[in-house]
Amino acid sequence: MLTRMWKLMRDLRLEVTPALEEMGLAHNDHWLLCAVDEHHYPTEIVNATKFPAPTVSQMLKRLEALGLVERSLDKSDLRRYRFDLTEKGRQADEKGRRLMEAAVRRRLSRLKAREQQELIRLLDLMVQETPVTKE
């Protein structure tokens, strides 16, 4: 089952990559933009994306050079840098989200309406936080 889930995510990413590249983005840049929109500090971004810290650092530098994110000192702790999306970054993030949603909708169209609803229900169950139990 994990192989199928991984393949679906890979196939979706490959489907949207050409459009992302037309925007000047690498295939994982969209995921980083999504993370920066919710998490503004490098450590939080690493935790959210599960990308290695050096990779996140290089990606942030590249996205900053493209004018998609901006770096600033954290006003509450001048030792920390904070990252935010620029307007251009917000537009790229939105377009990337629309591309991925369209790709998912194309896959969902293979299912009947009832099956789509059941899949969404099951996915909601799977992503719910569950307490860790000791075995």
mmCIF file of N, CA and C in Angstrom:
data_model
loop_
_atom_site.group_PDB
_atom_site.id
_atom_site.type_symbol
_atom_site.label_atom_id
_atom_site.label_comp_id
_atom_site.label_asym_id
_atom_site.label_seq_id
_atom_site.Cartn_x
_atom_site.Cartn_y
_atom_site.Cartn_z
ATOM 1 N N MET A 1 0.820 -1.189 0.000
ATOM 2 C CA MET A 1 0.000 0.000 0.000
ATOM 3 C C MET A 1 0.871 1.263 0.000
ATOM 4 N N LEU A 2 1.939 1.270 0.801
ATOM 5 C CA LEU A 2 2.808 2.448 0.830
ATOM 6 C C LEU A 2 3.415 2.720 -0.534
ATOM 7 N N THR A 3 3.732 1.658 -1.254
ATOM 8 C CA THR A 3 4.288 1.824 -2.592
ATOM 9 C C THR A 3 3.295 2.521 -3.510
ATOM 10 N N ARG A 4 2.036 2.165 -3.393
ATOM 11 C CA ARG A 4 1.001 2.804 -4.220
ATOM 12 C C ARG A 4 0.844 4.280 -3.858
ATOM 13 N N MET A 5 0.870 4.577 -2.556
ATOM 14 C CA MET A 5 0.742 5.975 -2.123
ATOM 15 C C MET A 5 1.938 6.780 -2.629
ATOM 16 N N TRP A 6 3.137 6.224 -2.495
ATOM 17 C CA TRP A 6 4.338 6.898 -2.965
ATOM 18 C C TRP A 6 4.266 7.127 -4.470
ATOM 19 N N LYS A 7 3.814 6.090 -5.218
ATOM 20 C CA LYS A 7 3.714 6.207 -6.676
ATOM 21 C C LYS A 7 2.712 7.290 -7.073
ATOM 22 N N LEU A 8 1.586 7.356 -6.389
ATOM 23 C CA LEU A 8 0.594 8.391 -6.699
ATOM 24 C C LEU A 8 1.194 9.777 -6.489
ATOM 25 N N MET A 9 1.846 10.000 -5.355
ATOM 26 C CA MET A 9 2.452 11.315 -5.097
ATOM 27 C C MET A 9 3.542 11.624 -6.125
ATOM 28 N N ARG A 10 4.353 10.634 -6.458
ATOM 29 C CA ARG A 10 5.399 10.836 -7.467
ATOM 30 C C ARG A 10 4.779 11.189 -8.813
ATOM 31 N N ASP A 11 3.741 10.452 -9.208
ATOM 32 C CA ASP A 11 3.099 10.701 -10.496
ATOM 33 C C ASP A 11 2.443 12.082 -10.538
ATOM 34 N N LEU A 12 1.818 12.487 -9.451
ATOM 35 C CA LEU A 12 1.223 13.825 -9.392
ATOM 36 C C LEU A 12 2.306 14.894 -9.528
ATOM 37 N N ARG A 13 3.415 14.688 -8.809
ATOM 38 C CA ARG A 13 4.516 15.649 -8.876
ATOM 39 C C ARG A 13 5.085 15.719 -10.293
ATOM 40 N N LEU A 14 5.267 14.567 -10.928
ATOM 41 C CA LEU A 14 5.791 14.548 -12.297
ATOM 42 C C LEU A 14 4.822 15.223 -13.275
ATOM 43 N N GLU A 15 3.537 15.083 -13.016
ATOM 44 C CA GLU A 15 2.524 15.689 -13.884
ATOM 45 C C GLU A 15 2.583 17.217 -13.836
ATOM 46 N N VAL A 16 2.834 17.774 -12.660
ATOM 47 C CA VAL A 16 2.828 19.235 -12.532
ATOM 48 C C VAL A 16 4.208 19.860 -12.744
ATOM 49 N N THR A 17 5.257 19.050 -12.750
ATOM 50 C CA THR A 17 6.614 19.587 -12.871
ATOM 51 C C THR A 17 6.825 20.457 -14.104
ATOM 52 N N PRO A 18 6.370 20.068 -15.290
ATOM 53 C CA PRO A 18 6.604 20.948 -16.450
ATOM 54 C C PRO A 18 6.022 22.348 -16.263
ATOM 55 N N ALA A 19 4.830 22.446 -15.694
ATOM 56 C CA ALA A 19 4.219 23.766 -15.467
ATOM 57 C C ALA A 19 4.994 24.540 -14.405
ATOM 58 N N LEU A 20 5.485 23.845 -13.379
ATOM 59 C CA LEU A 20 6.292 24.508 -12.356
ATOM 60 C C LEU A 20 7.601 25.012 -12.962
ATOM 61 N N GLU A 21 8.209 24.201 -13.808
ATOM 62 C CA GLU A 21 9.459 24.607 -14.453
ATOM 63 C C GLU A 21 9.261 25.830 -15.344
ATOM 64 N N GLU A 22 8.100 25.926 -15.985
ATOM 65 C CA GLU A 22 7.793 27.118 -16.784
ATOM 66 C C GLU A 22 7.765 28.369 -15.912
ATOM 67 N N MET A 23 7.440 28.181 -14.628
ATOM 68 C CA MET A 23 7.410 29.294 -13.674
ATOM 69 C C MET A 23 8.804 29.548 -13.091
ATOM 70 N N GLY A 24 9.780 28.719 -13.467
ATOM 71 C CA GLY A 24 11.128 28.860 -12.948
ATOM 72 C C GLY A 24 11.358 28.109 -11.655
ATOM 73 N N LEU A 25 10.447 27.185 -11.313
ATOM 74 C CA LEU A 25 10.541 26.435 -10.064
ATOM 75 C C LEU A 25 10.999 25.004 -10.315
ATOM 76 N N ALA A 26 11.793 24.479 -9.399
ATOM 77 C CA ALA A 26 12.126 23.061 -9.400
ATOM 78 C C ALA A 26 10.945 22.301 -8.805
ATOM 79 N N HIS A 27 10.933 20.986 -8.976
ATOM 80 C CA HIS A 27 9.750 20.214 -8.569
ATOM 81 C C HIS A 27 9.443 20.285 -7.075
ATOM 82 N N ASN A 28 10.430 20.451 -6.207
ATOM 83 C CA ASN A 28 10.145 20.520 -4.765
ATOM 84 C C ASN A 28 9.948 21.947 -4.259
ATOM 85 N N ASP A 29 10.173 22.947 -5.111
ATOM 86 C CA ASP A 29 10.036 24.340 -4.664
ATOM 87 C C ASP A 29 8.626 24.651 -4.188
ATOM 88 N N HIS A 30 7.640 24.074 -4.846
ATOM 89 C CA HIS A 30 6.264 24.362 -4.442
ATOM 90 C C HIS A 30 6.005 23.895 -3.017
ATOM 91 N N TRP A 31 6.544 22.713 -2.653
ATOM 92 C CA TRP A 31 6.348 22.214 -1.292
ATOM 93 C C TRP A 31 6.994 23.160 -0.291
ATOM 94 N N LEU A 32 8.138 23.717 -0.657
ATOM 95 C CA LEU A 32 8.807 24.632 0.266
ATOM 96 C C LEU A 32 8.017 25.935 0.404
ATOM 97 N N LEU A 33 7.469 26.436 -0.705
ATOM 98 C CA LEU A 33 6.640 27.647 -0.626
ATOM 99 C C LEU A 33 5.440 27.414 0.289
ATOM 100 N N CYS A 34 4.821 26.246 0.170
ATOM 101 C CA CYS A 34 3.687 25.909 1.054
ATOM 102 C C CYS A 34 4.133 25.916 2.508
ATOM 103 N N ALA A 35 5.313 25.364 2.772
ATOM 104 C CA ALA A 35 5.811 25.299 4.143
ATOM 105 C C ALA A 35 6.124 26.690 4.678
ATOM 106 N N VAL A 36 6.737 27.544 3.853
ATOM 107 C CA VAL A 36 7.072 28.902 4.290
ATOM 108 C C VAL A 36 5.803 29.686 4.589
ATOM 109 N N ASP A 37 4.741 29.405 3.874
ATOM 110 C CA ASP A 37 3.480 30.101 4.113
ATOM 111 C C ASP A 37 2.944 29.802 5.514
ATOM 112 N N GLU A 38 3.247 28.620 6.051
ATOM 113 C CA GLU A 38 2.749 28.232 7.372
ATOM 114 C C GLU A 38 3.805 28.277 8.464
ATOM 115 N N HIS A 39 5.056 28.044 8.106
ATOM 116 C CA HIS A 39 6.154 27.961 9.073
ATOM 117 C C HIS A 39 7.242 28.925 8.616
ATOM 118 N N HIS A 40 7.619 29.838 9.451
ATOM 119 C CA HIS A 40 8.480 30.927 8.998
ATOM 120 C C HIS A 40 9.949 30.794 9.382
ATOM 121 N N TYR A 41 10.286 29.774 10.141
ATOM 122 C CA TYR A 41 11.661 29.630 10.614
ATOM 123 C C TYR A 41 12.273 28.361 10.028
ATOM 124 N N PRO A 42 13.553 28.415 9.683
ATOM 125 C CA PRO A 42 14.188 27.268 9.013
ATOM 126 C C PRO A 42 13.977 25.927 9.714
ATOM 127 N N THR A 43 14.120 25.878 11.023
ATOM 128 C CA THR A 43 13.938 24.609 11.737
ATOM 129 C C THR A 43 12.512 24.092 11.579
ATOM 130 N N GLU A 44 11.544 24.995 11.651
ATOM 131 C CA GLU A 44 10.145 24.594 11.470
ATOM 132 C C GLU A 44 9.906 24.102 10.044
ATOM 133 N N ILE A 45 10.539 24.751 9.079
ATOM 134 C CA ILE A 45 10.383 24.358 7.671
ATOM 135 C C ILE A 45 10.977 22.974 7.455
ATOM 136 N N VAL A 46 12.141 22.717 8.046
ATOM 137 C CA VAL A 46 12.773 21.392 7.953
ATOM 138 C C VAL A 46 11.839 20.343 8.553
ATOM 139 N N ASN A 47 11.287 20.625 9.722
ATOM 140 C CA ASN A 47 10.382 19.674 10.378
ATOM 141 C C ASN A 47 9.116 19.434 9.554
ATOM 142 N N ALA A 48 8.601 20.473 8.942
ATOM 143 C CA ALA A 48 7.360 20.341 8.164
ATOM 144 C C ALA A 48 7.576 19.591 6.855
ATOM 145 N N THR A 49 8.697 19.864 6.184
ATOM 146 C CA THR A 49 8.930 19.258 4.874
ATOM 147 C C THR A 49 9.652 17.925 4.931
ATOM 148 N N LYS A 50 10.391 17.706 6.021
ATOM 149 C CA LYS A 50 11.246 16.524 6.167
ATOM 150 C C LYS A 50 12.395 16.530 5.162
ATOM 151 N N PHE A 51 12.676 17.696 4.571
ATOM 152 C CA PHE A 51 13.847 17.844 3.724
ATOM 153 C C PHE A 51 15.056 18.032 4.636
ATOM 154 N N PRO A 52 16.242 17.590 4.222
ATOM 155 C CA PRO A 52 17.437 17.830 5.034
ATOM 156 C C PRO A 52 17.695 19.335 5.197
ATOM 157 N N ALA A 53 18.211 19.710 6.355
ATOM 158 C CA ALA A 53 18.455 21.131 6.640
ATOM 159 C C ALA A 53 19.316 21.815 5.573
ATOM 160 N N PRO A 54 20.422 21.196 5.106
ATOM 161 C CA PRO A 54 21.215 21.876 4.068
ATOM 162 C C PRO A 54 20.416 22.094 2.775
ATOM 163 N N THR A 55 19.527 21.165 2.461
ATOM 164 C CA THR A 55 18.688 21.303 1.265
ATOM 165 C C THR A 55 17.737 22.477 1.428
ATOM 166 N N VAL A 56 17.104 22.575 2.601
ATOM 167 C CA VAL A 56 16.191 23.688 2.870
ATOM 168 C C VAL A 56 16.946 25.005 2.773
ATOM 169 N N SER A 57 18.128 25.048 3.331
ATOM 170 C CA SER A 57 18.937 26.274 3.296
ATOM 171 C C SER A 57 19.220 26.701 1.857
ATOM 172 N N GLN A 58 19.635 25.757 1.026
ATOM 173 C CA GLN A 58 19.928 26.072 -0.374
ATOM 174 C C GLN A 58 18.661 26.477 -1.130
ATOM 175 N N MET A 59 17.566 25.785 -0.871
ATOM 176 C CA MET A 59 16.305 26.110 -1.536
ATOM 177 C C MET A 59 15.843 27.508 -1.136
ATOM 178 N N LEU A 60 15.944 27.840 0.149
ATOM 179 C CA LEU A 60 15.535 29.172 0.600
ATOM 180 C C LEU A 60 16.388 30.254 -0.060
ATOM 181 N N LYS A 61 17.679 30.017 -0.176
ATOM 182 C CA LYS A 61 18.557 30.991 -0.848
ATOM 183 C C LYS A 61 18.144 31.183 -2.302
ATOM 184 N N ARG A 62 17.845 30.081 -2.978
ATOM 185 C CA ARG A 62 17.441 30.169 -4.386
ATOM 186 C C ARG A 62 16.095 30.879 -4.535
ATOM 187 N N LEU A 63 15.130 30.534 -3.669
ATOM 188 C CA LEU A 63 13.816 31.177 -3.733
ATOM 189 C C LEU A 63 13.903 32.649 -3.358
ATOM 190 N N GLU A 64 14.825 32.978 -2.460
ATOM 191 C CA GLU A 64 15.041 34.380 -2.112
ATOM 192 C C GLU A 64 15.617 35.134 -3.317
ATOM 193 N N ALA A 65 16.568 34.517 -4.017
ATOM 194 C CA ALA A 65 17.166 35.139 -5.208
ATOM 195 C C ALA A 65 16.129 35.334 -6.313
ATOM 196 N N LEU A 66 15.136 34.445 -6.360
ATOM 197 C CA LEU A 66 14.056 34.561 -7.354
ATOM 198 C C LEU A 66 12.999 35.576 -6.950
ATOM 199 N N GLY A 67 13.111 36.100 -5.722
ATOM 200 C CA GLY A 67 12.140 37.076 -5.238
ATOM 201 C C GLY A 67 10.850 36.457 -4.751
ATOM 202 N N LEU A 68 10.881 35.163 -4.402
ATOM 203 C CA LEU A 68 9.674 34.470 -3.955
ATOM 204 C C LEU A 68 9.532 34.457 -2.434
ATOM 205 N N VAL A 69 10.656 34.521 -1.728
ATOM 206 C CA VAL A 69 10.641 34.615 -0.266
ATOM 207 C C VAL A 69 11.557 35.753 0.142
ATOM 208 N N GLU A 70 11.272 36.288 1.315
ATOM 209 C CA GLU A 70 12.161 37.314 1.850
ATOM 210 C C GLU A 70 12.581 36.913 3.254
ATOM 211 N N ARG A 71 13.825 37.233 3.556
ATOM 212 C CA ARG A 71 14.419 36.917 4.850
ATOM 213 C C ARG A 71 14.459 38.190 5.675
ATOM 214 N N SER A 72 14.110 38.068 6.949
ATOM 215 C CA SER A 72 14.213 39.210 7.856
ATOM 216 C C SER A 72 14.617 38.694 9.232
ATOM 217 N N LEU A 73 15.159 39.587 10.033
ATOM 218 C CA LEU A 73 15.479 39.219 11.406
ATOM 219 C C LEU A 73 14.197 39.139 12.217
ATOM 220 N N ASP A 74 14.114 38.148 13.078
ATOM 221 C CA ASP A 74 12.974 37.998 13.960
ATOM 222 C C ASP A 74 13.026 39.130 14.988
ATOM 223 N N LYS A 75 11.978 39.906 15.064
ATOM 224 C CA LYS A 75 11.953 41.056 15.975
ATOM 225 C C LYS A 75 12.046 40.655 17.448
ATOM 226 N N SER A 76 11.587 39.439 17.771
ATOM 227 C CA SER A 76 11.635 39.006 19.164
ATOM 228 C C SER A 76 12.949 38.311 19.522
ATOM 229 N N ASP A 77 13.732 37.916 18.512
ATOM 230 C CA ASP A 77 15.021 37.261 18.746
ATOM 231 C C ASP A 77 15.923 37.576 17.562
ATOM 232 N N LEU A 78 16.757 38.563 17.717
ATOM 233 C CA LEU A 78 17.584 39.057 16.603
ATOM 234 C C LEU A 78 18.644 38.055 16.151
ATOM 235 N N ARG A 79 18.720 36.905 16.800
ATOM 236 C CA ARG A 79 19.647 35.862 16.354
ATOM 237 C C ARG A 79 19.004 34.959 15.311
ATOM 238 N N ARG A 80 17.679 35.063 15.138
ATOM 239 C CA ARG A 80 16.946 34.167 14.230
ATOM 240 C C ARG A 80 16.479 34.904 12.987
ATOM 241 N N TYR A 81 16.503 34.174 11.886
ATOM 242 C CA TYR A 81 15.937 34.688 10.646
ATOM 243 C C TYR A 81 14.541 34.121 10.449
ATOM 244 N N ARG A 82 13.690 34.936 9.887
ATOM 245 C CA ARG A 82 12.313 34.572 9.569
ATOM 246 C C ARG A 82 12.165 34.681 8.061
ATOM 247 N N PHE A 83 11.398 33.776 7.466
ATOM 248 C CA PHE A 83 11.132 33.802 6.035
ATOM 249 C C PHE A 83 9.640 33.978 5.799
ATOM 250 N N ASP A 84 9.325 34.814 4.842
ATOM 251 C CA ASP A 84 7.934 35.045 4.446
ATOM 252 C C ASP A 84 7.844 35.031 2.932
ATOM 253 N N LEU A 85 6.672 34.664 2.441
ATOM 254 C CA LEU A 85 6.441 34.741 1.003
ATOM 255 C C LEU A 85 6.310 36.198 0.586
ATOM 256 N N THR A 86 6.885 36.532 -0.555
ATOM 257 C CA THR A 86 6.630 37.837 -1.161
ATOM 258 C C THR A 86 5.316 37.726 -1.926
ATOM 259 N N GLU A 87 4.851 38.814 -2.477
ATOM 260 C CA GLU A 87 3.637 38.742 -3.294
ATOM 261 C C GLU A 87 3.856 37.796 -4.474
ATOM 262 N N LYS A 88 5.014 37.880 -5.084
ATOM 263 C CA LYS A 88 5.358 36.980 -6.194
ATOM 264 C C LYS A 88 5.374 35.521 -5.706
ATOM 265 N N GLY A 89 5.904 35.297 -4.514
ATOM 266 C CA GLY A 89 5.925 33.955 -3.937
ATOM 267 C C GLY A 89 4.540 33.444 -3.627
ATOM 268 N N ARG A 90 3.680 34.337 -3.133
ATOM 269 C CA ARG A 90 2.294 33.957 -2.838
ATOM 270 C C ARG A 90 1.563 33.556 -4.120
ATOM 271 N N GLN A 91 1.807 34.296 -5.197
ATOM 272 C CA GLN A 91 1.191 33.953 -6.485
ATOM 273 C C GLN A 91 1.700 32.608 -6.996
ATOM 274 N N ALA A 92 3.009 32.362 -6.856
ATOM 275 C CA ALA A 92 3.580 31.082 -7.287
ATOM 276 C C ALA A 92 3.017 29.934 -6.451
ATOM 277 N N ASP A 93 2.871 30.167 -5.151
ATOM 278 C CA ASP A 93 2.304 29.166 -4.258
ATOM 279 C C ASP A 93 0.871 28.844 -4.678
ATOM 280 N N GLU A 94 0.080 29.869 -4.924
ATOM 281 C CA GLU A 94 -1.318 29.661 -5.339
ATOM 282 C C GLU A 94 -1.397 28.903 -6.662
ATOM 283 N N LYS A 95 -0.569 29.289 -7.608
ATOM 284 C CA LYS A 95 -0.581 28.602 -8.907
ATOM 285 C C LYS A 95 -0.161 27.149 -8.736
ATOM 286 N N GLY A 96 0.856 26.896 -7.920
ATOM 287 C CA GLY A 96 1.293 25.527 -7.660
ATOM 288 C C GLY A 96 0.199 24.699 -7.012
ATOM 289 N N ARG A 97 -0.516 25.303 -6.066
ATOM 290 C CA ARG A 97 -1.632 24.601 -5.411
ATOM 291 C C ARG A 97 -2.727 24.269 -6.433
ATOM 292 N N ARG A 98 -3.033 25.238 -7.300
ATOM 293 C CA ARG A 98 -4.063 24.991 -8.330
ATOM 294 C C ARG A 98 -3.640 23.872 -9.282
ATOM 295 N N LEU A 99 -2.367 23.860 -9.662
ATOM 296 C CA LEU A 99 -1.861 22.808 -10.543
ATOM 297 C C LEU A 99 -1.997 21.437 -9.888
ATOM 298 N N MET A 100 -1.598 21.345 -8.623
ATOM 299 C CA MET A 100 -1.672 20.058 -7.923
ATOM 300 C C MET A 100 -3.120 19.639 -7.711
ATOM 301 N N GLU A 101 -3.982 20.584 -7.362
ATOM 302 C CA GLU A 101 -5.395 20.252 -7.176
ATOM 303 C C GLU A 101 -6.025 19.771 -8.479
ATOM 304 N N ALA A 102 -5.661 20.385 -9.592
ATOM 305 C CA ALA A 102 -6.189 19.956 -10.889
ATOM 306 C C ALA A 102 -5.715 18.537 -11.215
ATOM 307 N N ALA A 103 -4.459 18.247 -10.918
ATOM 308 C CA ALA A 103 -3.930 16.902 -11.163
ATOM 309 C C ALA A 103 -4.662 15.876 -10.302
ATOM 310 N N VAL A 104 -4.925 16.225 -9.045
ATOM 311 C CA VAL A 104 -5.663 15.313 -8.161
ATOM 312 C C VAL A 104 -7.093 15.138 -8.669
ATOM 313 N N ARG A 105 -7.722 16.226 -9.089
ATOM 314 C CA ARG A 105 -9.100 16.121 -9.616
ATOM 315 C C ARG A 105 -9.155 15.206 -10.843
ATOM 316 N N ARG A 106 -8.126 15.286 -11.700
ATOM 317 C CA ARG A 106 -8.103 14.395 -12.875
ATOM 318 C C ARG A 106 -8.052 12.936 -12.433
ATOM 319 N N ARG A 107 -7.288 12.650 -11.391
ATOM 320 C CA ARG A 107 -7.220 11.272 -10.876
ATOM 321 C C ARG A 107 -8.544 10.886 -10.224
ATOM 322 N N LEU A 108 -9.124 11.805 -9.456
ATOM 323 C CA LEU A 108 -10.399 11.516 -8.796
ATOM 324 C C LEU A 108 -11.521 11.273 -9.795
ATOM 325 N N SER A 109 -11.423 11.875 -10.971
ATOM 326 C CA SER A 109 -12.491 11.706 -11.968
ATOM 327 C C SER A 109 -12.599 10.259 -12.440
ATOM 328 N N ARG A 110 -11.608 9.460 -12.143
ATOM 329 C CA ARG A 110 -11.655 8.039 -12.485
ATOM 330 C C ARG A 110 -12.589 7.268 -11.551
ATOM 331 N N LEU A 111 -12.948 7.917 -10.425
ATOM 332 C CA LEU A 111 -13.805 7.278 -9.433
ATOM 333 C C LEU A 111 -15.231 7.797 -9.552
ATOM 334 N N LYS A 112 -16.185 6.967 -9.175
ATOM 335 C CA LYS A 112 -17.574 7.403 -9.096
ATOM 336 C C LYS A 112 -17.700 8.367 -7.911
ATOM 337 N N ALA A 113 -18.748 9.186 -7.928
ATOM 338 C CA ALA A 113 -18.947 10.187 -6.874
ATOM 339 C C ALA A 113 -18.940 9.547 -5.492
ATOM 340 N N ARG A 114 -19.594 8.421 -5.344
ATOM 341 C CA ARG A 114 -19.646 7.714 -4.056
ATOM 342 C C ARG A 114 -18.245 7.273 -3.634
ATOM 343 N N GLU A 115 -17.460 6.793 -4.592
ATOM 344 C CA GLU A 115 -16.094 6.352 -4.288
ATOM 345 C C GLU A 115 -15.212 7.540 -3.886
ATOM 346 N N GLN A 116 -15.416 8.672 -4.553
ATOM 347 C CA GLN A 116 -14.661 9.878 -4.192
ATOM 348 C C GLN A 116 -14.946 10.288 -2.750
ATOM 349 N N GLN A 117 -16.226 10.287 -2.388
ATOM 350 C CA GLN A 117 -16.613 10.654 -1.029
ATOM 351 C C GLN A 117 -16.017 9.687 -0.012
ATOM 352 N N GLU A 118 -16.027 8.405 -0.335
ATOM 353 C CA GLU A 118 -15.468 7.404 0.574
ATOM 354 C C GLU A 118 -13.952 7.568 0.699
ATOM 355 N N LEU A 119 -13.285 7.833 -0.393
ATOM 356 C CA LEU A 119 -11.836 8.049 -0.344
ATOM 357 C C LEU A 119 -11.506 9.258 0.530
ATOM 358 N N ILE A 120 -12.221 10.337 0.353
ATOM 359 C CA ILE A 120 -11.985 11.537 1.168
ATOM 360 C C ILE A 120 -12.241 11.239 2.632
ATOM 361 N N ARG A 121 -13.295 10.513 2.927
ATOM 362 C CA ARG A 121 -13.599 10.132 4.316
ATOM 363 C C ARG A 121 -12.458 9.307 4.901
ATOM 364 N N LEU A 122 -11.970 8.348 4.138
ATOM 365 C CA LEU A 122 -10.881 7.492 4.617
ATOM 366 C C LEU A 122 -9.585 8.275 4.791
ATOM 367 N N LEU A 123 -9.300 9.178 3.868
ATOM 368 C CA LEU A 123 -8.096 10.006 4.007
ATOM 369 C C LEU A 123 -8.183 10.883 5.247
ATOM 370 N N ASP A 124 -9.360 11.431 5.505
ATOM 371 C CA ASP A 124 -9.550 12.237 6.714
ATOM 372 C C ASP A 124 -9.253 11.409 7.963
ATOM 373 N N LEU A 125 -9.701 10.163 7.970
ATOM 374 C CA LEU A 125 -9.413 9.283 9.104
ATOM 375 C C LEU A 125 -7.912 9.029 9.239
ATOM 376 N N MET A 126 -7.252 8.861 8.108
ATOM 377 C CA MET A 126 -5.826 8.536 8.142
ATOM 378 C C MET A 126 -4.960 9.708 8.584
ATOM 379 N N VAL A 127 -5.370 10.932 8.307
ATOM 380 C CA VAL A 127 -4.532 12.078 8.660
ATOM 381 C C VAL A 127 -4.842 12.641 10.038
ATOM 382 N N GLN A 128 -5.853 12.112 10.708
ATOM 383 C CA GLN A 128 -6.159 12.556 12.071
ATOM 384 C C GLN A 128 -4.991 12.220 12.983
ATOM 385 N N GLU A 129 -4.718 13.145 13.892
ATOM 386 C CA GLU A 129 -3.685 12.898 14.901
ATOM 387 C C GLU A 129 -4.180 11.783 15.811
ATOM 388 N N THR A 130 -3.310 10.832 16.064
ATOM 389 C CA THR A 130 -3.669 9.762 16.989
ATOM 390 C C THR A 130 -2.624 9.705 18.087
ATOM 391 N N PRO A 131 -3.058 9.439 19.287
ATOM 392 C CA PRO A 131 -2.084 9.336 20.386
ATOM 393 C C PRO A 131 -1.185 8.120 20.183
ATOM 394 N N VAL A 132 0.067 8.262 20.545
ATOM 395 C CA VAL A 132 1.015 7.172 20.453
ATOM 396 C C VAL A 132 0.767 6.226 21.616
ATOM 397 N N THR A 133 0.620 4.944 21.318
ATOM 398 C CA THR A 133 0.387 3.957 22.371
ATOM 399 C C THR A 133 1.615 3.070 22.490
ATOM 400 N N LYS A 134 1.862 2.619 23.700
ATOM 401 C CA LYS A 134 2.975 1.693 23.936
ATOM 402 C C LYS A 134 2.484 0.287 23.711
ATOM 403 N N GLU A 135 3.311 -0.491 23.047
ATOM 404 C CA GLU A 135 2.919 -1.899 22.805
ATOM 405 C C GLU A 135 3.656 -2.822 23.724
#
